[in-house]
Each structure stands twice: as structure tokens, then as C-alpha cells.
Coordinates of C-alpha atoms in Angstrom, one line a residue:
M10 CA 4.9 26.2 39.8
S11 CA 6.9 23.2 41.1
R12 CA 10.6 23.1 41.7
V13 CA 13.3 21.4 39.7
Q14 CA 13.2 17.6 40.6
T15 CA 15.2 14.6 39.8
V16 CA 13.1 11.4 39.5
T17 CA 14.6 7.9 39.3
V18 CA 12.9 5.6 36.7
G19 CA 11.5 2.8 38.8
P20 CA 10.8 -0.9 38.1
G21 CA 7.8 -1.3 35.7
D22 CA 8.6 2.2 34.2
G23 CA 11.6 1.2 32.0
D24 CA 11.6 0.6 28.2
Q25 CA 9.2 3.4 27.4
R26 CA 9.5 6.7 25.6
L27 CA 10.4 9.8 27.7
D28 CA 7.2 11.6 26.6
R29 CA 5.0 8.6 27.6
W30 CA 6.8 8.4 31.0
M31 CA 6.1 12.2 31.5
K32 CA 2.5 11.7 30.6
R33 CA 2.1 9.0 33.2
H34 CA 3.8 11.0 36.0
F35 CA 2.6 14.5 35.0
P36 CA -0.6 13.9 33.0
H37 CA -1.5 17.6 33.0
V38 CA 1.6 18.6 30.9
P39 CA 0.7 18.5 27.2
Q40 CA 2.8 16.8 24.5
G41 CA 3.9 20.1 22.9
R42 CA 5.3 21.4 26.2
I43 CA 7.2 18.2 26.8
E44 CA 8.8 18.4 23.3
K45 CA 9.7 22.1 23.9
M46 CA 11.3 21.3 27.2
C47 CA 13.4 18.7 25.5
R48 CA 14.4 21.0 22.7
K49 CA 15.5 23.6 25.2
G50 CA 17.5 21.0 27.3
E51 CA 15.3 21.6 30.3
I52 CA 14.5 17.9 30.6
R53 CA 17.6 15.8 30.9
V54 CA 18.3 12.1 31.4
D55 CA 21.5 11.2 33.4
G56 CA 22.7 14.8 32.7
G57 CA 22.4 14.5 28.9
R58 CA 20.1 16.2 26.5
V59 CA 17.2 14.0 25.1
K60 CA 14.4 13.9 22.7
A61 CA 10.7 13.2 23.5
S62 CA 11.2 9.8 21.8
T63 CA 14.3 8.8 23.9
R64 CA 13.7 5.3 25.5
L65 CA 14.2 5.2 29.3
A66 CA 15.7 2.4 31.3
V67 CA 15.1 1.5 35.0
G68 CA 17.6 3.5 37.1
N69 CA 17.8 6.5 34.7
Q70 CA 17.8 9.9 36.5
V71 CA 15.3 12.3 34.9
R72 CA 15.8 16.0 35.5
V73 CA 12.3 17.6 35.5
P74 CA 12.2 21.4 35.3
P75 CA 9.7 23.6 37.2
L76 CA 6.2 22.6 35.9
P77 CA 3.0 24.6 36.2
E78 CA 0.4 23.2 38.7
P79 CA -2.4 21.2 37.2
E80 CA -4.9 24.0 37.9
E81 CA -2.9 26.4 35.9
M82 CA -2.7 24.1 32.9
A83 CA -6.5 23.4 33.2
K84 CA -7.2 27.0 32.6
T85 CA -5.3 27.1 29.2
A86 CA -5.8 23.6 28.0
P87 CA -8.5 23.1 25.3
A88 CA -11.3 20.9 26.5
K89 CA -10.8 17.2 25.5
P90 CA -13.6 16.1 23.2
K91 CA -15.8 13.7 25.1
V92 CA -17.1 10.5 23.5
S93 CA -20.8 11.0 23.0
E94 CA -23.3 8.7 24.6
A95 CA -24.3 7.1 21.3
D96 CA -20.6 6.4 20.4
S97 CA -20.0 5.0 24.0
K98 CA -22.9 2.6 23.5
L99 CA -21.7 1.7 20.0
I100 CA -18.1 0.9 21.0
Q101 CA -19.2 -0.9 24.2
S102 CA -21.6 -3.1 22.2
C103 CA -18.6 -4.3 20.1
V104 CA -16.9 -5.9 23.1
L105 CA -16.7 -9.6 22.6
W106 CA -14.6 -10.6 25.6
K107 CA -12.7 -8.9 28.4
D108 CA -10.8 -9.5 31.6
D109 CA -8.6 -7.2 33.8
H110 CA -5.9 -7.3 31.2
I111 CA -7.3 -7.4 27.7
I112 CA -10.4 -6.2 25.8
A113 CA -11.4 -7.9 22.4
L114 CA -13.7 -6.0 20.1
N115 CA -15.6 -6.9 16.9
K116 CA -14.5 -3.8 15.0
P117 CA -17.3 -2.5 12.7
P118 CA -16.5 -2.2 9.0
G119 CA -15.9 1.4 7.9
M120 CA -14.4 2.5 11.3
P121 CA -10.7 3.2 11.3
T122 CA -8.5 1.8 14.0
Q123 CA -6.6 5.0 14.4
G124 CA -7.0 8.6 13.5
G125 CA -5.3 9.7 10.2
S126 CA -6.2 11.7 7.2
K127 CA -9.4 13.6 8.2
Q128 CA -10.5 10.7 10.4
T129 CA -11.9 11.9 13.8
R130 CA -14.1 8.9 14.7
H131 CA -11.9 5.8 15.3
V132 CA -11.4 3.0 17.7
D133 CA -8.4 4.6 19.4
G134 CA -10.5 7.7 20.2
L135 CA -13.6 5.8 21.3
A136 CA -11.5 3.6 23.6
E137 CA -12.1 6.4 26.2
A138 CA -15.5 4.7 26.7
L139 CA -13.8 1.3 27.3
K140 CA -12.1 2.1 30.6
F141 CA -14.6 0.0 32.7
G142 CA -13.3 1.5 36.0
F143 CA -9.6 1.7 35.0
D144 CA -7.8 5.1 35.1
E145 CA -6.4 4.8 31.6
K146 CA -8.0 3.9 28.3
P147 CA -7.0 0.6 26.7
R148 CA -4.2 0.6 24.2
L149 CA -4.2 -0.7 20.6
V150 CA -1.7 -3.5 20.0
H151 CA -2.5 -4.2 16.3
R152 CA -4.5 -2.7 13.5
L153 CA -7.3 -3.7 11.0
D154 CA -7.8 -1.8 7.7
K155 CA -10.8 0.6 7.9
D156 CA -13.1 -1.5 5.9
T157 CA -12.1 -4.8 7.4
S158 CA -14.3 -5.9 10.4
G159 CA -13.5 -8.5 13.1
V160 CA -11.4 -9.3 16.2
L161 CA -9.2 -6.4 17.4
L162 CA -7.4 -6.6 20.7
L163 CA -6.7 -3.8 23.2
A164 CA -4.4 -4.0 26.2
R165 CA -5.8 -2.5 29.5
T166 CA -2.3 -1.7 30.9
R167 CA 1.1 -0.6 29.5
E168 CA 2.7 -4.0 30.6
M169 CA 0.0 -6.0 28.8
A170 CA 0.4 -3.8 25.7
Q171 CA 4.1 -4.7 25.7
A172 CA 3.5 -8.4 26.2
L173 CA 0.8 -8.6 23.4
T174 CA 2.9 -6.5 21.0
A175 CA 5.8 -8.8 21.5
A176 CA 3.7 -11.9 21.1
I177 CA 2.3 -10.5 17.7
R178 CA 5.8 -9.6 16.6
H179 CA 7.1 -13.0 17.4
K180 CA 4.2 -14.7 15.6
E181 CA 2.9 -16.2 18.8
T182 CA -0.7 -15.4 17.9
R183 CA -2.9 -16.8 15.1
K184 CA -5.4 -14.9 13.2
I185 CA -8.0 -16.5 10.8
Y186 CA -9.8 -14.3 8.3
W187 CA -12.9 -15.0 6.2
A188 CA -13.5 -13.5 2.8
L189 CA -15.8 -13.8 -0.2
V190 CA -13.6 -13.8 -3.3
A191 CA -14.2 -13.7 -7.0
G192 CA -13.8 -17.1 -8.7
V193 CA -12.6 -20.3 -7.1
P194 CA -9.0 -20.6 -5.9
T195 CA -7.3 -23.9 -6.8
P196 CA -5.7 -25.8 -5.3
Y197 CA -8.4 -25.5 -2.6
L198 CA -5.7 -25.4 0.2
G199 CA -2.5 -23.5 -0.5
E200 CA -0.1 -20.8 0.3
I201 CA 0.9 -17.5 -1.3
K202 CA 4.5 -16.2 -1.0
Y203 CA 4.5 -13.1 -3.1
G204 CA 6.5 -10.2 -1.6
L205 CA 5.0 -6.8 -1.3
V206 CA 6.4 -3.3 -1.9
K207 CA 4.6 0.1 -1.7
A208 CA 3.5 1.3 -5.1
G209 CA 4.3 4.9 -5.9
G210 CA 1.7 7.6 -6.1
H211 CA 0.0 7.5 -2.8
G212 CA -0.6 10.8 -0.7
K213 CA 1.8 12.0 1.8
G214 CA -0.3 10.9 4.7
G215 CA -0.6 7.3 3.3
E216 CA -4.0 8.0 1.7
G217 CA -4.5 5.7 -1.3
E218 CA -1.6 3.6 -0.2
K219 CA -1.3 0.5 -2.4
M220 CA 1.0 -2.5 -2.3
R221 CA 2.4 -4.2 -5.4
A222 CA 3.0 -8.0 -5.4
I223 CA 6.6 -9.1 -6.2
H224 CA 7.5 -12.6 -7.4
P225 CA 9.4 -14.5 -4.7
R226 CA 12.5 -14.7 -7.1
E227 CA 12.6 -11.0 -7.3
I228 CA 12.1 -9.9 -3.7
D229 CA 15.8 -9.7 -2.9
S230 CA 16.5 -7.5 -6.0
T231 CA 13.5 -5.2 -5.4
P232 CA 14.2 -2.2 -3.2
G233 CA 11.8 -2.0 -0.3
A234 CA 10.1 -5.3 -1.0
K235 CA 9.2 -7.4 2.1
R236 CA 8.5 -11.1 2.2
A237 CA 4.9 -11.9 2.8
H238 CA 3.3 -15.4 3.5
T239 CA -0.5 -16.2 3.5
L240 CA -2.2 -19.6 3.9
Y241 CA -5.6 -19.9 2.3
A242 CA -8.4 -22.6 2.3
T243 CA -11.4 -22.6 -0.1
L244 CA -14.3 -23.6 2.0
Y245 CA -17.4 -23.4 -0.2
R246 CA -18.2 -22.0 -3.7
V247 CA -21.0 -20.8 -5.8
A248 CA -20.5 -22.5 -9.1
G249 CA -17.4 -20.9 -10.5
R250 CA -18.3 -17.4 -9.6
A251 CA -17.4 -16.9 -5.9
S252 CA -15.9 -18.6 -3.0
W253 CA -15.9 -18.5 0.8
V254 CA -12.2 -18.5 1.7
A255 CA -10.4 -18.7 5.0
M256 CA -6.9 -17.0 5.2
E257 CA -4.2 -17.0 7.8
P258 CA -1.5 -14.3 7.5
V259 CA 1.8 -15.8 8.6
T260 CA 3.4 -12.4 8.1
G261 CA 1.5 -9.1 8.9
R262 CA 2.2 -6.8 5.9
T263 CA 0.0 -3.7 4.9
H264 CA -3.0 -4.9 2.8
Q265 CA -1.4 -8.4 2.6
L266 CA -4.5 -10.5 2.2
R267 CA -6.2 -8.2 -0.2
A268 CA -3.0 -7.9 -2.5
H269 CA -2.2 -11.6 -2.3
M270 CA -5.8 -12.8 -3.3
A271 CA -5.9 -10.2 -6.1
E272 CA -2.4 -11.4 -7.4
I273 CA -3.6 -15.1 -7.7
G274 CA -6.6 -13.8 -9.7
H275 CA -9.3 -14.0 -6.9
P276 CA -9.7 -10.5 -5.5
I277 CA -11.9 -10.0 -2.4
I278 CA -15.5 -8.9 -3.3
G279 CA -16.0 -5.2 -2.7
D280 CA -12.3 -4.4 -2.9
G281 CA -12.1 -1.2 -5.0
K282 CA -8.4 -0.9 -4.5
Y283 CA -7.2 -4.4 -5.5
G284 CA -10.3 -5.7 -7.2
G285 CA -9.3 -4.3 -10.6
S286 CA -12.0 -4.4 -13.4
G287 CA -11.2 -7.7 -15.0
Q288 CA -13.9 -9.8 -13.2
E289 CA -17.4 -10.5 -14.6
N290 CA -20.3 -8.2 -13.6
L291 CA -18.0 -5.4 -12.6
G292 CA -19.0 -1.8 -12.3
D293 CA -16.0 0.3 -13.1
G294 CA -14.3 1.7 -10.0
W295 CA -16.2 -0.7 -7.7
G296 CA -13.5 -3.4 -7.8
A297 CA -14.5 -7.1 -7.8
Q298 CA -18.3 -7.3 -7.7
L299 CA -20.8 -10.0 -8.1
G300 CA -23.7 -7.8 -9.0
G301 CA -27.3 -8.5 -7.9
I302 CA -28.1 -8.1 -4.3
I303 CA -24.5 -8.7 -3.1
S304 CA -23.2 -5.7 -1.2
K305 CA -20.5 -3.6 -2.7
K306 CA -18.7 -3.3 0.7
L307 CA -15.4 -5.1 1.3
H308 CA -16.1 -8.8 2.2
L309 CA -13.1 -9.3 4.5
H310 CA -13.5 -10.2 8.2
A311 CA -11.0 -11.1 11.0
R312 CA -13.0 -14.1 12.2
S313 CA -10.8 -15.3 15.1
M314 CA -7.7 -14.7 17.1
T315 CA -5.9 -17.2 19.3
F316 CA -3.2 -16.2 21.8
L317 CA -1.5 -17.4 25.0
H318 CA -2.7 -15.2 27.7
P319 CA 0.4 -13.3 29.1
V320 CA -0.9 -13.6 32.7
T321 CA -2.9 -16.8 33.0
K322 CA -0.7 -18.6 30.4
K323 CA -3.8 -20.3 29.1
P324 CA -4.7 -20.3 25.3
V325 CA -7.6 -17.8 24.5
T326 CA -9.6 -17.9 21.2
V327 CA -11.9 -15.0 20.5
T328 CA -14.4 -15.3 17.6
A329 CA -16.3 -12.5 16.0
P330 CA -19.6 -13.0 14.1
L331 CA -19.9 -11.6 10.6
P332 CA -20.9 -8.1 10.0
D333 CA -24.4 -7.4 8.5
H334 CA -23.4 -7.0 4.9
M335 CA -21.3 -10.3 4.9
A336 CA -24.0 -12.1 6.8
Q337 CA -26.5 -11.2 4.1
S338 CA -24.2 -12.5 1.4
W339 CA -23.7 -15.8 3.3
E340 CA -27.5 -16.1 3.7
T341 CA -28.0 -15.4 0.0
F342 CA -25.6 -18.3 -0.8
G343 CA -27.2 -20.6 1.8
W344 CA -24.0 -20.7 4.0
T345 CA -24.0 -20.6 7.8
E346 CA -21.1 -19.7 10.0
D347 CA -21.0 -23.2 11.6
L348 CA -20.2 -24.8 8.3
A349 CA -16.5 -23.9 8.6
A350 CA -14.0 -25.9 10.5
D351 CA -12.6 -24.0 13.5
D352 CA -9.1 -24.5 12.1
P353 CA -9.1 -25.1 8.4
F354 CA -5.2 -24.9 8.4
E355 CA -4.6 -27.9 10.8
E356 CA -2.8 -29.9 8.2
L357 CA -0.5 -27.1 7.3
H358 CA 0.7 -26.5 10.9

């Protein structure tokens, strides 16, 4: 057992939660123990009681009570589930680009970004296999829906995670998505500005969460509604039945692209949640479907992400090839990935 110690928060350690700071300096102490020590007032910052979520600043004095030695904790700690060799190979095969600061993945469709309701296999958990010689696993800085594939960035250090999160929050990154939608959106190039609000009735863990579109005039008078803004460009079409659409989310709301496309009458193919059952060739409960050999999986893919590298200060664009089910649909329609302009929204910027 160690003694009581007072540790000064040093440069590079500020602006983070107390529990994360503890995990960095005393990695053998579990989260539950940290929270208990906070509740009992054993951990203090500048003499005052704190919560595990209290944010620290450089220069804070943290009182750390006597802690068990790592060997003692190892005897009682449950073994951490290891990433299997097959899962390690799978997640490593998804790496599109990496340097000493950032890893970009092509997230497979069907894999959640983070754990949640009954999800045990997710990108955040498999990131243990993406250390590539670093001590800590890379950190998520944004998310994709479970059934959406494409570019997902992870930061390899805490400082990089802060820089990338800030860049995304301040709209200093650009994401372009590709989708196959029902019908043909007109005008071919346009924007959608419906607000979004959580619809009632989803489970307590967010299962079944659904967003409802709100007319721009009614956003301010609708409790909980948030402004949302999507640019879209219709690239190619199959008669009047379906279209290849590029989308750029200007804001980043939950299910924004899916809810916006459904609201203008062109739901994304395979979207059981927003696809409704008003399109032709629909199987009830399957959402927007084209029928025939077109896959019933969601046809939404984060095609590219462009950002200014926080360290090199150079622009980086990462592009992800289509997942198998979308590539097969593209082949069916005679489309190839190189038919699309790199930036279909040039004239809107």
C-alpha cells in the first residue's frame, strides 16, 4: 500500500477529467475504486471534494490516498478480454492511413463504433489491436452509425484527440458521404435545412432512437429541436427509380442524413428506420427497397474526410472504397467509383 501523496497537475495533463488523469498515472486502479474514493472524500483537488468527472487544470494539487500496489490489484482484477487473432486481423485490415498521430479506418457496415445495448464487439474495443507499438490504444474522436460504413478517425494520443475533437466541433473538417436513395432528388444540387428532434418512444439506452424532422420555421418553437444542415448532389440515376447521391453534413446531428433524405421523399435504400413503406417494391418492415438483387442493407457510406493535420498543418484527405454490398449495387447499375467528382459541392462552398 502506498502513502498519501500530493501530485501537481503538470503541463500536458490539464483539461481532462480527474478519473482519466488517475487512469494515466495509476493505471492499475479501476474506475469503480476511483469513484468510491471521490465519494468518500479521499481524493481531493486543492483541498476540496471532487467527483470523478471534475476537470483538472495545470497546477491543481491532487491529494491521492494510499493505493494498493499493482500486484495486489492484479490478484483481484478480472482478466481483461483480449482481442482475438481473427478480430485483430479484421480491424487491422480496415486501416486506410496512419501516421504517429492519427489512424483512419474504413469501418465495416454492421459494426458499432462504441459499446452500447448488448454490443460487445465494436471499434472502440477492437482498437486494442491498433496500438502499433504505442502504450495506449487509439481514441475515437467521432462516430458512425452501426450500419454506416466508411472513414472513421482515431487519435493515437490524448493531445491529438483534443485537437481533432475541437476541429470537428468547429466545423474545420469536411465529410462527404455516398448513398443510394429511392427516386431522384430535384433540384440535382441543393441543401436541406429541416431541424431534428428526438421522437418519443425509444428505449432507455437509446435503442430504437429516431429523429423527427421539423420545418425550419418551427425549430425555435419546438422544444429540444436542433438546427441541421445537409448539402446534397444527385450524381447518377437509374431512370426514375434510384439515384447515387453525395451528401455533406454541415452540422453533425444524430441520423441527420437518413432523416433528411427521408423527409424530402428520397429515403436511403435499406433504411428500415426512416425508409417508411411508401416507396415502390417495398417489403414491409424493410424500409426503402428496390427489390431484385439489390441488397437490403443500408446503402450509406462515409466516402471521404478532409482535415488540416494538427501537427503538420497540411490538408489530409482520406478516401474509403465502398463496402461489398454497395459495390455490388454500383456494379448492377453500371457505375464505377471514379465517375464521381472528388468534390461535388465545389460551387456551394
